[in-house]
């Protein structure tokens, strides 16, 4: 789950590629023309060429790509990331959290390596670039993935999905401090306040947080905080590197896999058996929820711009909650969906841009 070339406070559920957040519609490091950010994927470079030109009646004009194409992928990406929290829960039923995270990264990396081979792209070069990517891999993949896996040992997948939705709030709060170009506005400050009221509602603050597993919830919130920290780091170090999105993301995921390959044997032991359902959950979580999702997200950003693509964030907790309740039978207090709506409303305000 992650975001490519998004605004500073933008969020993705659980996968963040190593492309610096940017307000530009398609990111300067992708080999595509700059998008206007409107549905349909028309670019500034082709806008003038696409102006109506009188043509003979006998010559048919080219049909435009159906506008539903990007919406189908939008729904697909929302569903994949929404079900990721359910898959984490199922995976931890049979494997240790570090093992779930390692498997997720391993199968996700396999998908991206295959994409690199098909497109004949190379991994980035330079020790400095790889050093920054190693930090990005830790902050955007290894750390949050592991924290979410550990958190779901004691909290329901619905709560983990809602905690993930706080990432834009953390991102906006941090960007206003760390990025001088992101000046606070009344709307954004109001969004932060509303969002954190929603967090308190989800957690049942008026009841003294009774019945809440503090440790698991803290881990889930810390995982959500890790994403914007990583985005800000990437924006400061890898912006304008000239590398393609796929190349950077593939290298980042490989480094995260290597990090977990070192850590996992130190803190876990080989399972006595390999349960089929948890194993399938880990495979799907990695191949679809990490690898394929990153490719789909990159295509969305390139076609409709980051502003539209990042709206996936606001559908993920809805799908995660529905999946947890319907499939896993998790209980749902009234404060959970109400608080989630408040969180998403606040997050949406923090992403609002003044009209030019």
Short mmCIF file of C-alpha atoms in Angstrom, two decimals:
data_model
loop_
_atom_site.label_atom_id
_atom_site.label_comp_id
_atom_site.label_asym_id
_atom_site.label_seq_id
_atom_site.Cartn_x
_atom_site.Cartn_y
_atom_site.Cartn_z
CA UNK A 1 0.00 0.00 0.00
CA UNK A 2 1.91 3.59 -0.92
CA UNK A 3 1.92 6.72 -2.70
CA UNK A 4 3.94 8.02 -5.57
CA UNK A 5 4.64 11.66 -6.10
CA UNK A 6 2.01 12.79 -3.66
CA UNK A 7 1.55 15.86 -1.59
CA UNK A 8 3.44 16.01 1.70
CA UNK A 9 0.55 14.94 3.81
CA UNK A 10 -0.74 12.32 1.48
CA UNK A 11 -1.12 8.76 2.55
CA UNK A 12 -1.28 5.26 1.36
CA UNK A 13 -2.30 2.31 3.32
CA UNK A 14 0.85 0.40 3.52
CA UNK A 15 3.23 0.69 0.62
CA UNK A 16 5.19 3.79 -0.17
CA UNK A 17 7.56 3.80 -3.13
CA UNK A 18 10.76 5.77 -3.12
CA UNK A 19 9.52 8.69 -5.15
CA UNK A 20 9.66 12.00 -3.44
CA UNK A 21 6.29 13.60 -2.69
CA UNK A 22 5.57 16.44 -5.02
CA UNK A 23 2.79 18.77 -5.92
CA UNK A 24 3.50 18.15 -9.58
CA UNK A 25 0.82 16.04 -11.21
CA UNK A 26 2.97 13.15 -12.35
CA UNK A 27 6.39 13.48 -10.72
CA UNK A 28 9.56 14.53 -12.47
CA UNK A 29 11.16 11.12 -12.13
CA UNK A 30 8.71 9.13 -14.19
CA UNK A 31 9.15 8.67 -17.92
CA UNK A 32 5.74 10.11 -18.71
CA UNK A 33 4.50 13.51 -19.74
CA UNK A 34 3.26 15.84 -17.04
CA UNK A 35 -0.39 15.18 -16.23
CA UNK A 36 -2.96 17.88 -15.78
CA UNK A 37 -4.37 16.02 -12.80
CA UNK A 38 -7.78 15.61 -14.41
CA UNK A 39 -9.48 12.26 -14.94
CA UNK A 40 -8.75 10.91 -18.39
CA UNK A 41 -4.99 11.25 -18.21
CA UNK A 42 -4.48 14.01 -20.75
CA UNK A 43 -1.15 15.72 -20.42
CA UNK A 44 -0.08 19.30 -20.81
CA UNK A 45 2.13 18.23 -23.69
CA UNK A 46 -0.80 16.86 -25.64
CA UNK A 47 -3.52 19.29 -24.59
CA UNK A 48 -2.93 21.72 -27.41
CA UNK A 49 -2.55 18.95 -29.96
CA UNK A 50 -5.87 17.52 -28.89
CA UNK A 51 -7.81 20.66 -29.84
CA UNK A 52 -10.70 20.03 -32.27
CA UNK A 53 -9.64 20.19 -35.90
CA UNK A 54 -12.20 20.23 -38.74
CA UNK A 55 -12.03 16.98 -40.65
CA UNK A 56 -13.88 15.56 -43.66
CA UNK A 57 -17.03 13.72 -42.72
CA UNK A 58 -15.68 10.52 -44.27
CA UNK A 59 -12.66 10.43 -41.94
CA UNK A 60 -13.60 9.07 -38.51
CA UNK A 61 -12.05 10.77 -35.54
CA UNK A 62 -10.12 8.75 -32.98
CA UNK A 63 -12.11 7.64 -30.00
CA UNK A 64 -10.99 8.79 -26.59
CA UNK A 65 -10.12 6.21 -23.95
CA UNK A 66 -13.18 5.48 -21.80
CA UNK A 67 -13.13 7.51 -18.60
CA UNK A 68 -14.03 4.39 -16.65
CA UNK A 69 -10.57 2.84 -17.18
CA UNK A 70 -8.87 4.69 -14.36
CA UNK A 71 -11.92 4.30 -12.10
CA UNK A 72 -11.74 0.52 -12.42
CA UNK A 73 -8.11 0.59 -11.31
CA UNK A 74 -9.00 3.04 -8.54
CA UNK A 75 -11.57 0.58 -7.17
CA UNK A 76 -9.12 -2.29 -7.60
CA UNK A 77 -6.40 -0.48 -5.67
CA UNK A 78 -8.80 0.52 -2.88
CA UNK A 79 -9.96 -3.09 -2.56
CA UNK A 80 -6.46 -4.56 -2.56
CA UNK A 81 -5.23 -2.21 0.15
CA UNK A 82 -8.47 -2.47 2.13
CA UNK A 83 -8.20 -6.28 2.29
CA UNK A 84 -4.50 -6.09 3.22
CA UNK A 85 -5.36 -5.66 6.89
CA UNK A 86 -7.50 -8.78 6.82
CA UNK A 87 -4.67 -10.70 5.13
CA UNK A 88 -2.23 -9.54 7.81
CA UNK A 89 -4.59 -10.84 10.48
CA UNK A 90 -4.93 -14.21 8.77
CA UNK A 91 -1.18 -14.42 8.19
CA UNK A 92 -0.35 -13.85 11.85
CA UNK A 93 -2.62 -16.79 12.77
CA UNK A 94 0.05 -19.13 11.40
CA UNK A 95 3.30 -17.17 11.37
CA UNK A 96 5.20 -14.71 13.54
CA UNK A 97 4.74 -11.02 12.60
CA UNK A 98 8.29 -10.70 11.28
CA UNK A 99 7.74 -13.78 9.13
CA UNK A 100 4.55 -12.30 7.71
CA UNK A 101 6.38 -9.07 6.91
CA UNK A 102 9.33 -10.88 5.34
CA UNK A 103 7.05 -12.98 3.15
CA UNK A 104 5.07 -9.91 2.15
CA UNK A 105 8.22 -8.08 1.06
CA UNK A 106 9.68 -11.14 -0.65
CA UNK A 107 6.64 -11.77 -2.87
CA UNK A 108 6.14 -8.04 -3.47
CA UNK A 109 9.77 -7.70 -4.59
CA UNK A 110 9.34 -10.65 -6.95
CA UNK A 111 6.51 -8.84 -8.73
CA UNK A 112 8.53 -5.63 -9.12
CA UNK A 113 11.66 -7.47 -10.28
CA UNK A 114 9.53 -9.20 -12.92
CA UNK A 115 8.19 -5.79 -14.01
CA UNK A 116 11.77 -4.46 -14.23
CA UNK A 117 12.77 -7.38 -16.44
CA UNK A 118 9.73 -7.00 -18.71
CA UNK A 119 10.34 -3.27 -19.15
CA UNK A 120 14.12 -3.77 -19.34
CA UNK A 121 14.83 -1.20 -16.69
CA UNK A 122 17.90 -1.28 -14.48
CA UNK A 123 18.21 -0.74 -10.76
CA UNK A 124 19.61 2.67 -9.74
CA UNK A 125 23.33 3.21 -9.43
CA UNK A 126 25.42 5.06 -6.91
CA UNK A 127 26.23 4.29 -3.27
CA UNK A 128 24.62 7.53 -2.13
CA UNK A 129 21.31 6.68 -3.82
CA UNK A 130 21.30 3.18 -2.37
CA UNK A 131 22.07 4.59 1.08
CA UNK A 132 19.05 6.89 0.93
CA UNK A 133 16.92 4.05 -0.42
CA UNK A 134 17.95 1.87 2.53
CA UNK A 135 16.61 4.50 4.94
CA UNK A 136 13.44 4.86 2.84
CA UNK A 137 12.99 1.08 2.81
CA UNK A 138 13.14 1.00 6.60
CA UNK A 139 10.77 3.93 7.17
CA UNK A 140 8.28 3.15 4.40
CA UNK A 141 8.25 -0.64 4.35
CA UNK A 142 10.18 -2.67 6.93
CA UNK A 143 9.15 -0.67 10.01
CA UNK A 144 5.45 0.06 9.31
CA UNK A 145 4.77 -3.40 7.86
CA UNK A 146 6.25 -5.01 10.96
CA UNK A 147 4.39 -2.69 13.33
CA UNK A 148 1.06 -3.40 11.66
CA UNK A 149 1.71 -7.15 11.80
CA UNK A 150 2.55 -6.99 15.52
CA UNK A 151 -0.39 -4.69 16.26
CA UNK A 152 -2.88 -7.13 14.76
CA UNK A 153 -1.87 -9.77 17.29
CA UNK A 154 -3.95 -7.86 19.83
CA UNK A 155 -6.23 -5.45 17.94
CA UNK A 156 -8.83 -6.17 15.21
CA UNK A 157 -7.97 -5.56 11.58
CA UNK A 158 -10.73 -2.92 11.44
CA UNK A 159 -8.94 -0.78 14.03
CA UNK A 160 -5.60 -1.23 12.26
CA UNK A 161 -7.16 -0.04 8.99
CA UNK A 162 -8.62 3.03 10.66
CA UNK A 163 -5.32 3.84 12.39
CA UNK A 164 -3.69 3.74 8.96
CA UNK A 165 -6.07 6.50 7.84
CA UNK A 166 -4.41 8.89 10.31
CA UNK A 167 -1.30 8.99 8.14
CA UNK A 168 -2.37 12.18 6.28
CA UNK A 169 -2.84 13.90 9.64
CA UNK A 170 0.64 12.98 10.81
CA UNK A 171 1.99 13.94 7.39
CA UNK A 172 0.46 17.39 7.42
CA UNK A 173 1.58 18.08 10.98
CA UNK A 174 5.15 17.04 10.17
CA UNK A 175 5.33 18.80 6.80
CA UNK A 176 4.31 22.12 8.33
CA UNK A 177 7.34 21.80 10.62
CA UNK A 178 9.88 20.13 8.34
CA UNK A 179 8.99 21.61 4.93
CA UNK A 180 9.08 25.38 4.73
CA UNK A 181 7.01 25.47 1.54
CA UNK A 182 4.05 23.82 3.28
CA UNK A 183 2.63 26.74 5.20
CA UNK A 184 -0.28 26.08 7.53
CA UNK A 185 -3.67 27.46 6.58
CA UNK A 186 -6.79 27.75 8.67
CA UNK A 187 -8.39 24.91 6.76
CA UNK A 188 -5.45 22.57 7.28
CA UNK A 189 -5.14 23.39 10.96
CA UNK A 190 -8.87 22.77 11.33
CA UNK A 191 -8.45 19.48 9.50
CA UNK A 192 -5.74 18.39 11.94
CA UNK A 193 -7.95 19.24 14.90
CA UNK A 194 -10.98 17.46 13.47
CA UNK A 195 -8.91 14.44 12.51
CA UNK A 196 -7.48 13.93 15.97
CA UNK A 197 -10.93 14.34 17.49
CA UNK A 198 -11.91 11.44 15.23
CA UNK A 199 -8.96 9.41 16.54
CA UNK A 200 -10.10 9.99 20.12
CA UNK A 201 -13.62 8.96 19.11
CA UNK A 202 -12.39 5.70 17.58
CA UNK A 203 -10.38 4.94 20.71
CA UNK A 204 -13.28 5.76 23.07
CA UNK A 205 -11.48 8.48 25.00
CA UNK A 206 -14.61 9.44 27.02
CA UNK A 207 -14.60 5.91 28.48
CA UNK A 208 -11.01 6.17 29.60
CA UNK A 209 -9.93 3.94 26.68
CA UNK A 210 -11.44 0.96 28.50
CA UNK A 211 -11.16 -2.34 26.63
CA UNK A 212 -8.51 -0.87 24.32
CA UNK A 213 -5.24 -2.67 23.84
CA UNK A 214 -2.89 0.27 24.25
CA UNK A 215 0.22 -1.51 23.01
CA UNK A 216 -1.33 -2.78 19.76
CA UNK A 217 -3.07 0.52 19.02
CA UNK A 218 0.14 2.46 19.67
CA UNK A 219 1.99 0.22 17.23
CA UNK A 220 -0.63 0.79 14.54
CA UNK A 221 -0.51 4.57 15.03
CA UNK A 222 3.31 4.49 15.02
CA UNK A 223 3.20 2.59 11.72
CA UNK A 224 0.98 5.31 10.26
CA UNK A 225 3.41 7.95 11.54
CA UNK A 226 6.34 6.17 9.91
CA UNK A 227 5.00 6.79 6.40
CA UNK A 228 5.07 10.62 6.39
CA UNK A 229 8.46 10.58 8.14
CA UNK A 230 9.71 8.44 5.27
CA UNK A 231 8.07 10.63 2.62
CA UNK A 232 9.67 13.77 4.01
CA UNK A 233 13.06 12.02 4.08
CA UNK A 234 12.63 10.87 0.48
CA UNK A 235 11.55 14.32 -0.63
CA UNK A 236 14.68 15.85 0.90
CA UNK A 237 17.13 13.26 -0.42
CA UNK A 238 15.86 11.62 -3.61
CA UNK A 239 13.90 14.39 -5.31
CA UNK A 240 15.23 15.01 -8.80
CA UNK A 241 17.42 11.90 -8.82
CA UNK A 242 16.52 11.22 -12.46
CA UNK A 243 15.68 7.58 -11.76
CA UNK A 244 12.40 6.05 -12.83
CA UNK A 245 9.67 5.28 -10.33
CA UNK A 246 9.87 1.55 -11.03
CA UNK A 247 13.64 1.44 -10.62
CA UNK A 248 13.60 3.26 -7.28
CA UNK A 249 10.64 1.32 -5.92
CA UNK A 250 12.10 -2.02 -6.95
CA UNK A 251 15.40 -1.21 -5.24
CA UNK A 252 13.59 0.06 -2.14
CA UNK A 253 11.55 -3.13 -1.79
CA UNK A 254 14.62 -5.32 -2.32
CA UNK A 255 16.44 -3.46 0.44
CA UNK A 256 13.46 -3.80 2.79
CA UNK A 257 13.39 -7.54 2.05
CA UNK A 258 17.10 -7.78 2.87
CA UNK A 259 16.53 -5.92 6.14
CA UNK A 260 13.82 -8.38 7.20
CA UNK A 261 15.94 -11.31 6.04
CA UNK A 262 18.50 -10.26 8.64
CA UNK A 263 16.06 -9.44 11.44
CA UNK A 264 13.58 -12.33 11.11
CA UNK A 265 15.95 -15.21 12.05
CA UNK A 266 17.16 -13.27 15.09
CA UNK A 267 13.70 -12.91 16.64
CA UNK A 268 11.76 -15.91 15.31
CA UNK A 269 12.22 -19.63 14.83
CA UNK A 270 11.09 -21.78 11.95
CA UNK A 271 7.43 -22.77 12.29
CA UNK A 272 6.78 -26.42 13.13
CA UNK A 273 4.20 -26.56 10.35
CA UNK A 274 3.20 -24.45 7.36
CA UNK A 275 -0.57 -23.82 7.49
CA UNK A 276 -2.02 -23.39 4.01
CA UNK A 277 -4.48 -20.53 4.60
CA UNK A 278 -2.02 -18.20 6.41
CA UNK A 279 0.60 -18.99 3.76
CA UNK A 280 -1.79 -18.08 0.96
CA UNK A 281 -2.68 -14.89 2.84
CA UNK A 282 1.00 -13.88 2.97
CA UNK A 283 1.52 -14.69 -0.72
CA UNK A 284 -1.50 -12.62 -1.76
CA UNK A 285 -0.54 -9.83 0.64
CA UNK A 286 2.90 -9.59 -0.97
CA UNK A 287 2.15 -10.24 -4.63
CA UNK A 288 -1.07 -8.22 -4.82
CA UNK A 289 -1.14 -5.94 -1.77
CA UNK A 290 2.45 -4.80 -2.22
CA UNK A 291 3.84 -5.59 -5.67
CA UNK A 292 0.84 -5.26 -7.98
CA UNK A 293 -0.65 -2.43 -5.91
CA UNK A 294 2.48 -0.33 -6.40
CA UNK A 295 2.33 -0.82 -10.16
CA UNK A 296 -1.38 0.05 -10.29
CA UNK A 297 -0.85 3.12 -8.13
CA UNK A 298 1.98 4.38 -10.33
CA UNK A 299 -0.27 4.08 -13.38
CA UNK A 300 -3.02 6.03 -11.61
CA UNK A 301 -0.68 8.84 -10.61
CA UNK A 302 0.68 9.09 -14.15
CA UNK A 303 -2.81 9.18 -15.69
CA UNK A 304 -4.97 11.24 -13.33
CA UNK A 305 -2.39 12.94 -11.11
CA UNK A 306 -1.60 12.47 -7.39
CA UNK A 307 -4.53 14.53 -6.12
CA UNK A 308 -7.07 12.09 -7.54
CA UNK A 309 -4.94 8.98 -6.98
CA UNK A 310 -4.38 9.71 -3.29
CA UNK A 311 -8.14 9.66 -2.70
CA UNK A 312 -7.71 5.88 -2.47
CA UNK A 313 -6.65 6.55 1.12
CA UNK A 314 -10.18 7.52 2.12
CA UNK A 315 -11.76 4.30 0.83
CA UNK A 316 -9.28 1.88 2.39
CA UNK A 317 -10.54 2.04 6.01
CA UNK A 318 -14.11 1.57 4.78
CA UNK A 319 -13.16 -1.60 2.92
CA UNK A 320 -10.92 -2.79 5.78
CA UNK A 321 -13.78 -2.36 8.26
CA UNK A 322 -16.32 -4.10 6.03
CA UNK A 323 -13.94 -7.01 5.41
CA UNK A 324 -13.06 -7.41 9.08
CA UNK A 325 -16.69 -7.45 10.17
CA UNK A 326 -18.12 -9.56 7.33
CA UNK A 327 -15.34 -12.14 6.93
CA UNK A 328 -13.52 -12.28 10.27
CA UNK A 329 -16.60 -11.57 12.38
CA UNK A 330 -14.93 -8.71 14.26
CA UNK A 331 -17.17 -6.66 16.54
CA UNK A 332 -17.84 -3.04 15.72
CA UNK A 333 -18.87 -0.44 18.29
CA UNK A 334 -20.73 2.67 17.08
CA UNK A 335 -17.72 4.86 17.92
CA UNK A 336 -15.49 3.06 15.39
CA UNK A 337 -17.30 4.01 12.13
CA UNK A 338 -18.30 7.44 13.49
CA UNK A 339 -14.73 8.19 14.50
CA UNK A 340 -13.44 6.89 11.17
CA UNK A 341 -15.69 9.31 9.28
CA UNK A 342 -14.41 12.19 11.41
CA UNK A 343 -10.80 11.10 10.81
CA UNK A 344 -11.33 10.98 7.04
CA UNK A 345 -13.05 14.37 7.04
CA UNK A 346 -10.13 15.91 8.88
CA UNK A 347 -7.62 14.21 6.59
CA UNK A 348 -9.48 15.52 3.54
CA UNK A 349 -9.27 19.07 4.90
CA UNK A 350 -5.52 18.76 5.44
CA UNK A 351 -5.15 17.83 1.76
CA UNK A 352 -7.23 20.75 0.49
CA UNK A 353 -5.34 23.20 -1.72
CA UNK A 354 -6.27 26.85 -2.14
CA UNK A 355 -7.72 27.63 -5.53
CA UNK A 356 -5.46 29.60 -7.79
#
